[in-house]
Tab-separated table of C-alpha atoms in Angstrom:
chain	number	residue	atom	x	y	z
A	959	MET	CA	-0.004	-0.011	-0.038
A	960	PHE	CA	3.000	2.207	-0.376
A	961	ARG	CA	5.538	2.109	-3.140
A	962	LEU	CA	8.137	4.074	-4.970
A	963	ALA	CA	7.617	4.385	-8.712
A	964	ALA	CA	10.402	5.026	-11.215
A	965	THR	CA	7.915	5.658	-14.015
A	966	VAL	CA	4.823	7.805	-14.601
A	967	ILE	CA	2.022	7.076	-12.026
A	968	ASP	CA	-1.104	5.805	-13.704
A	969	ILE	CA	-3.731	7.298	-11.532
A	970	GLN	CA	-6.532	5.370	-13.111
A	971	ALA	CA	-4.725	2.085	-12.420
A	972	GLU	CA	-3.922	3.156	-8.829
A	973	ARG	CA	-7.508	4.070	-8.280
A	974	SER	CA	-8.850	0.828	-9.807
A	975	ALA	CA	-6.547	-1.252	-7.694
A	976	LEU	CA	-8.333	-0.070	-4.533
A	977	GLN	CA	-11.783	-1.002	-5.826
A	978	PRO	CA	-14.287	-2.412	-5.157
A	979	GLN	CA	-15.114	-1.053	-1.703
A	980	PRO	CA	-18.841	-1.351	-1.436
A	981	GLN	CA	-18.923	-0.300	2.209
A	982	ALA	CA	-17.058	2.989	1.512
A	983	GLY	CA	-19.165	6.014	0.747
A	984	ALA	CA	-16.183	8.392	0.462
A	985	PHE	CA	-13.033	8.361	-1.627
A	986	CYS	CA	-10.360	11.045	-1.327
A	987	THR	CA	-7.250	11.367	-3.384
A	988	PHE	CA	-4.278	13.750	-3.281
A	989	GLU	CA	-1.851	14.462	-6.109
A	990	GLY	CA	1.347	16.281	-5.590
A	991	TRP	CA	2.420	18.034	-8.704
A	992	VAL	CA	5.734	19.394	-9.701
A	993	ARG	CA	5.341	23.205	-9.753
A	994	ASP	CA	7.319	25.790	-11.614
A	995	HIS	CA	8.476	27.780	-8.587
A	996	HIS	CA	10.102	27.350	-5.265
A	997	GLN	CA	11.032	30.107	-2.845
A	998	GLY	CA	10.949	32.689	-5.679
A	999	ARG	CA	13.036	30.730	-8.113
A	1000	SER	CA	11.788	29.440	-11.407
A	1001	VAL	CA	11.939	25.590	-11.537
A	1002	ARG	CA	12.390	23.539	-14.722
A	1003	GLY	CA	12.218	20.082	-13.199
A	1004	LEU	CA	13.494	18.009	-10.276
A	1005	ARG	CA	14.781	14.631	-9.260
A	1006	TYR	CA	13.569	12.620	-6.329
A	1007	GLU	CA	15.972	10.117	-4.626
A	1008	ALA	CA	15.088	7.784	-1.811
A	1009	PHE	CA	16.572	5.327	0.558
A	1010	ALA	CA	14.369	2.798	-0.917
A	1011	GLU	CA	14.302	0.182	1.822
A	1012	LEU	CA	13.489	2.571	4.622
A	1013	ALA	CA	11.236	4.750	2.444
A	1014	GLU	CA	8.991	1.781	1.572
A	1015	ARG	CA	8.961	0.552	5.170
A	1016	ALA	CA	8.150	3.913	6.622
A	1017	GLY	CA	5.539	4.563	3.922
A	1018	ARG	CA	3.842	1.183	4.465
A	1019	GLU	CA	3.784	1.874	8.258
A	1020	LEU	CA	2.223	5.313	7.651
A	1021	VAL	CA	-0.460	3.841	5.390
A	1022	ALA	CA	-1.232	1.081	7.861
A	1023	THR	CA	-1.451	3.606	10.716
A	1024	ALA	CA	-3.837	5.812	8.647
A	1025	ILE	CA	-6.073	2.786	8.005
A	1026	ARG	CA	-6.241	2.000	11.731
A	1027	ARG	CA	-6.483	5.572	13.000
A	1028	PHE	CA	-9.182	6.791	10.493
A	1029	GLU	CA	-10.947	3.485	10.077
A	1030	LEU	CA	-10.417	3.401	6.340
A	1031	ARG	CA	-11.540	0.590	4.169
A	1032	VAL	CA	-8.431	0.941	2.050
A	1033	ALA	CA	-5.570	3.266	1.422
A	1034	ALA	CA	-2.452	3.519	-0.820
A	1035	ALA	CA	0.246	5.926	-1.759
A	1036	VAL	CA	2.811	6.040	-4.478
A	1037	HIS	CA	5.795	8.377	-4.633
A	1038	ARG	CA	7.883	8.969	-7.769
A	1039	VAL	CA	11.594	8.681	-7.853
A	1040	GLY	CA	13.875	9.786	-10.714
A	1041	GLU	CA	13.597	12.907	-13.011
A	1042	LEU	CA	10.274	14.762	-13.122
A	1043	HIS	CA	9.176	17.743	-15.229
A	1044	VAL	CA	6.812	20.604	-14.169
A	1045	GLY	CA	3.272	19.290	-14.137
A	1046	ASP	CA	4.312	15.700	-13.445
A	1047	ILE	CA	2.516	13.844	-10.599
A	1048	ALA	CA	5.109	13.321	-7.790
A	1049	VAL	CA	2.911	11.581	-5.269
A	1050	TRP	CA	-0.544	10.014	-5.352
A	1051	ILE	CA	-2.584	9.100	-2.332
A	1052	GLY	CA	-6.005	7.333	-2.338
A	1053	VAL	CA	-8.126	6.606	0.724
A	1054	ALA	CA	-11.613	5.145	1.055
A	1055	ALA	CA	-13.827	5.387	4.159
A	1056	ASP	CA	-17.468	4.838	4.963
A	1057	HIS	CA	-17.876	8.568	5.449
A	1058	ARG	CA	-16.257	11.744	4.050
A	1059	ALA	CA	-14.792	13.200	7.307
A	1060	ALA	CA	-12.399	10.300	7.860
A	1061	ALA	CA	-11.509	10.253	4.139
A	1062	PHE	CA	-10.587	13.987	3.987
A	1063	GLU	CA	-8.701	13.817	7.318
A	1064	ALA	CA	-6.806	10.682	6.420
A	1065	CYS	CA	-5.759	12.054	3.054
A	1066	ARG	CA	-4.355	15.227	4.605
A	1067	TRP	CA	-2.784	13.326	7.444
A	1068	LEU	CA	-1.011	10.974	5.031
A	1069	ILE	CA	0.607	13.703	2.828
A	1070	ASP	CA	1.659	15.585	5.932
A	1071	ARG	CA	3.254	12.514	7.457
A	1072	ILE	CA	4.871	11.377	4.173
A	1073	LYS	CA	6.606	14.722	3.912
A	1074	GLU	CA	8.008	14.349	7.451
A	1075	GLU	CA	8.770	10.630	7.767
A	1076	VAL	CA	9.707	9.152	4.449
A	1077	PRO	CA	13.447	9.388	3.470
A	1078	ILE	CA	13.040	10.909	0.050
A	1079	TRP	CA	14.981	13.873	-1.221
A	1080	LYS	CA	14.293	16.514	-3.864
A	1081	TYR	CA	16.978	17.950	-6.172
A	1082	GLU	CA	15.624	20.919	-8.197
A	1083	HIS	CA	16.778	22.211	-11.551
A	1084	TYR	CA	16.269	25.962	-11.918
A	1085	ALA	CA	15.463	27.961	-14.977
A	1086	ASP	CA	18.784	29.876	-14.689
A	1087	GLY	CA	20.673	26.668	-15.133
A	1088	SER	CA	21.647	26.129	-11.435
A	1089	ALA	CA	20.482	23.184	-9.407
A	1090	GLY	CA	20.456	22.104	-5.722
A	1091	TRP	CA	19.088	20.015	-2.962
A	1092	VAL	CA	15.958	21.480	-1.209
A	1093	SER	CA	16.762	22.048	2.445
A	1094	ASP	CA	20.390	21.291	2.027
A	1095	PRO	CA	21.930	21.031	5.468
A	1096	LEU	CA	25.293	21.968	4.106
A	1097	ALA	CA	24.180	25.104	2.158
B	1022	MET	CA	43.315	-2.247	22.978
B	1023	ILE	CA	40.425	-0.241	21.467
B	1024	LYS	CA	37.720	-2.406	20.102
B	1025	THR	CA	36.921	-1.634	16.451
B	1026	VAL	CA	34.017	-2.961	14.419
B	1027	PRO	CA	33.706	-2.897	10.682
B	1028	VAL	CA	30.558	-1.003	9.506
B	1029	THR	CA	29.244	0.354	6.129
B	1030	VAL	CA	28.126	3.990	6.104
B	1031	LEU	CA	25.614	5.221	3.581
B	1032	TYR	CA	25.331	8.819	2.570
B	1033	PHE	CA	22.296	10.334	0.815
B	1034	GLY	CA	21.311	13.541	-0.935
B	1035	ALA	CA	23.495	16.523	-0.245
B	1036	LEU	CA	25.747	14.424	2.140
B	1037	ARG	CA	26.500	12.020	-0.675
B	1038	ASP	CA	27.455	14.810	-3.090
B	1039	ALA	CA	29.727	16.264	-0.446
B	1040	VAL	CA	31.367	12.975	0.407
B	1041	GLY	CA	31.773	11.957	-3.183
B	1042	ARG	CA	30.362	8.402	-2.728
B	1043	GLU	CA	27.265	6.850	-1.455
B	1044	ARG	CA	28.818	4.249	0.750
B	1045	GLU	CA	31.995	3.639	2.575
B	1046	ARG	CA	33.363	0.864	4.668
B	1047	ARG	CA	34.865	1.954	8.021
B	1048	LEU	CA	36.454	0.609	11.119
B	1049	CYS	CA	34.385	2.093	13.940
B	1050	ALA	CA	36.050	2.539	17.312
B	1051	VAL	CA	33.431	4.626	18.965
B	1052	ASP	CA	30.468	3.412	20.999
B	1053	SER	CA	27.594	5.519	19.641
B	1054	LEU	CA	26.130	6.489	16.248
B	1055	GLU	CA	26.451	10.147	17.314
B	1056	ALA	CA	30.186	9.687	17.797
B	1057	LEU	CA	30.406	7.890	14.516
B	1058	TRP	CA	28.614	10.750	12.723
B	1059	LEU	CA	30.946	13.386	14.287
B	1060	GLU	CA	33.964	11.346	13.097
B	1061	CYS	CA	32.561	11.056	9.491
B	1062	ALA	CA	31.447	14.682	9.576
B	1063	SER	CA	34.912	15.840	10.603
B	1064	GLU	CA	36.561	13.765	7.957
B	1065	HIS	CA	34.265	14.771	5.116
B	1066	GLY	CA	33.495	18.380	6.041
B	1067	LEU	CA	29.853	17.659	7.006
B	1068	ALA	CA	29.875	19.323	10.424
B	1069	LYS	CA	27.433	22.100	9.410
B	1070	ALA	CA	24.712	19.379	8.991
B	1071	THR	CA	25.040	18.166	12.619
B	1072	GLY	CA	21.608	18.511	14.235
B	1073	ALA	CA	19.782	18.342	10.899
B	1074	VAL	CA	20.610	14.721	10.104
B	1075	ARG	CA	18.770	11.567	11.062
B	1076	VAL	CA	20.283	8.111	11.378
B	1077	ALA	CA	19.096	4.643	10.356
B	1078	VAL	CA	20.713	1.292	10.982
B	1079	ASN	CA	20.081	-1.763	8.796
B	1080	GLY	CA	17.118	-0.099	7.214
B	1081	GLU	CA	15.349	1.180	10.299
B	1082	PHE	CA	15.442	4.561	12.077
B	1083	ALA	CA	17.810	4.468	15.058
B	1084	VAL	CA	18.663	6.533	18.046
B	1085	TRP	CA	21.933	8.409	18.199
B	1086	GLN	CA	23.039	6.652	21.421
B	1087	ARG	CA	22.918	3.294	19.879
B	1088	GLU	CA	26.222	1.407	19.766
B	1089	PRO	CA	27.471	0.435	16.361
B	1090	ARG	CA	27.859	-3.302	15.851
B	1091	GLU	CA	29.916	-5.423	13.450
B	1092	GLY	CA	28.397	-5.432	9.994
B	1093	ASP	CA	25.906	-2.648	10.730
B	1094	GLU	CA	24.891	-0.547	7.740
B	1095	VAL	CA	24.522	3.000	9.074
B	1096	ALA	CA	22.729	5.591	6.960
B	1097	PHE	CA	23.016	9.315	7.545
B	1098	LEU	CA	19.931	11.068	6.232
B	1099	PRO	CA	19.594	14.814	5.511
B	1100	PRO	CA	16.208	16.467	6.045
B	1101	PHE	CA	13.437	14.797	4.027
B	1102	THR	CA	12.000	16.742	1.157
B	1103	GLY	CA	9.618	14.369	-0.477
B	1104	GLY	CA	5.869	14.586	-0.619
């Protein structure tokens, strides 16, 4: 229910994989898109790298926790690794619950936690030709 | 005689770029991951990152006080920027 993907995320396939859920009345999905700006700089694209073994473990645990905490029927998340262009889908999350409150909350919770707890790093390519690691602790 | 244990250290992201490689084998003679980090940081010029780095051992998050053991794979992780 959590995986890294080296190729384009097929959102219809990801969605279909979570169905059918006849007891669920609500399905929420989040997509993180690559945007063209970061802290005032114009971005051309980026690269995601991961510590794969730990990222997959941490991501699976987060999804499992979300299912328990929000009483979801099913949940899944996929995060890209590799080179992405502006407009690409970087991360996809889908959750299904009996009612909408839990679905909305779980979806929000999952993206927030993924950003904090999963060892993935973003390297941005800027329009002026420069590039660098976001939140570089050595900068 | 100081006890030394062979470990493998993994570097990711900005740390890897600064060190110039993603893994190195070391003989560890210190008794905590924190001390191991300080040693690696000193050697590779990573001291500025102290405090911002997290550590994992054998694919799981670990605490800095943990003692390195023979064959451990220690990963130093800069701040996560996924999602």
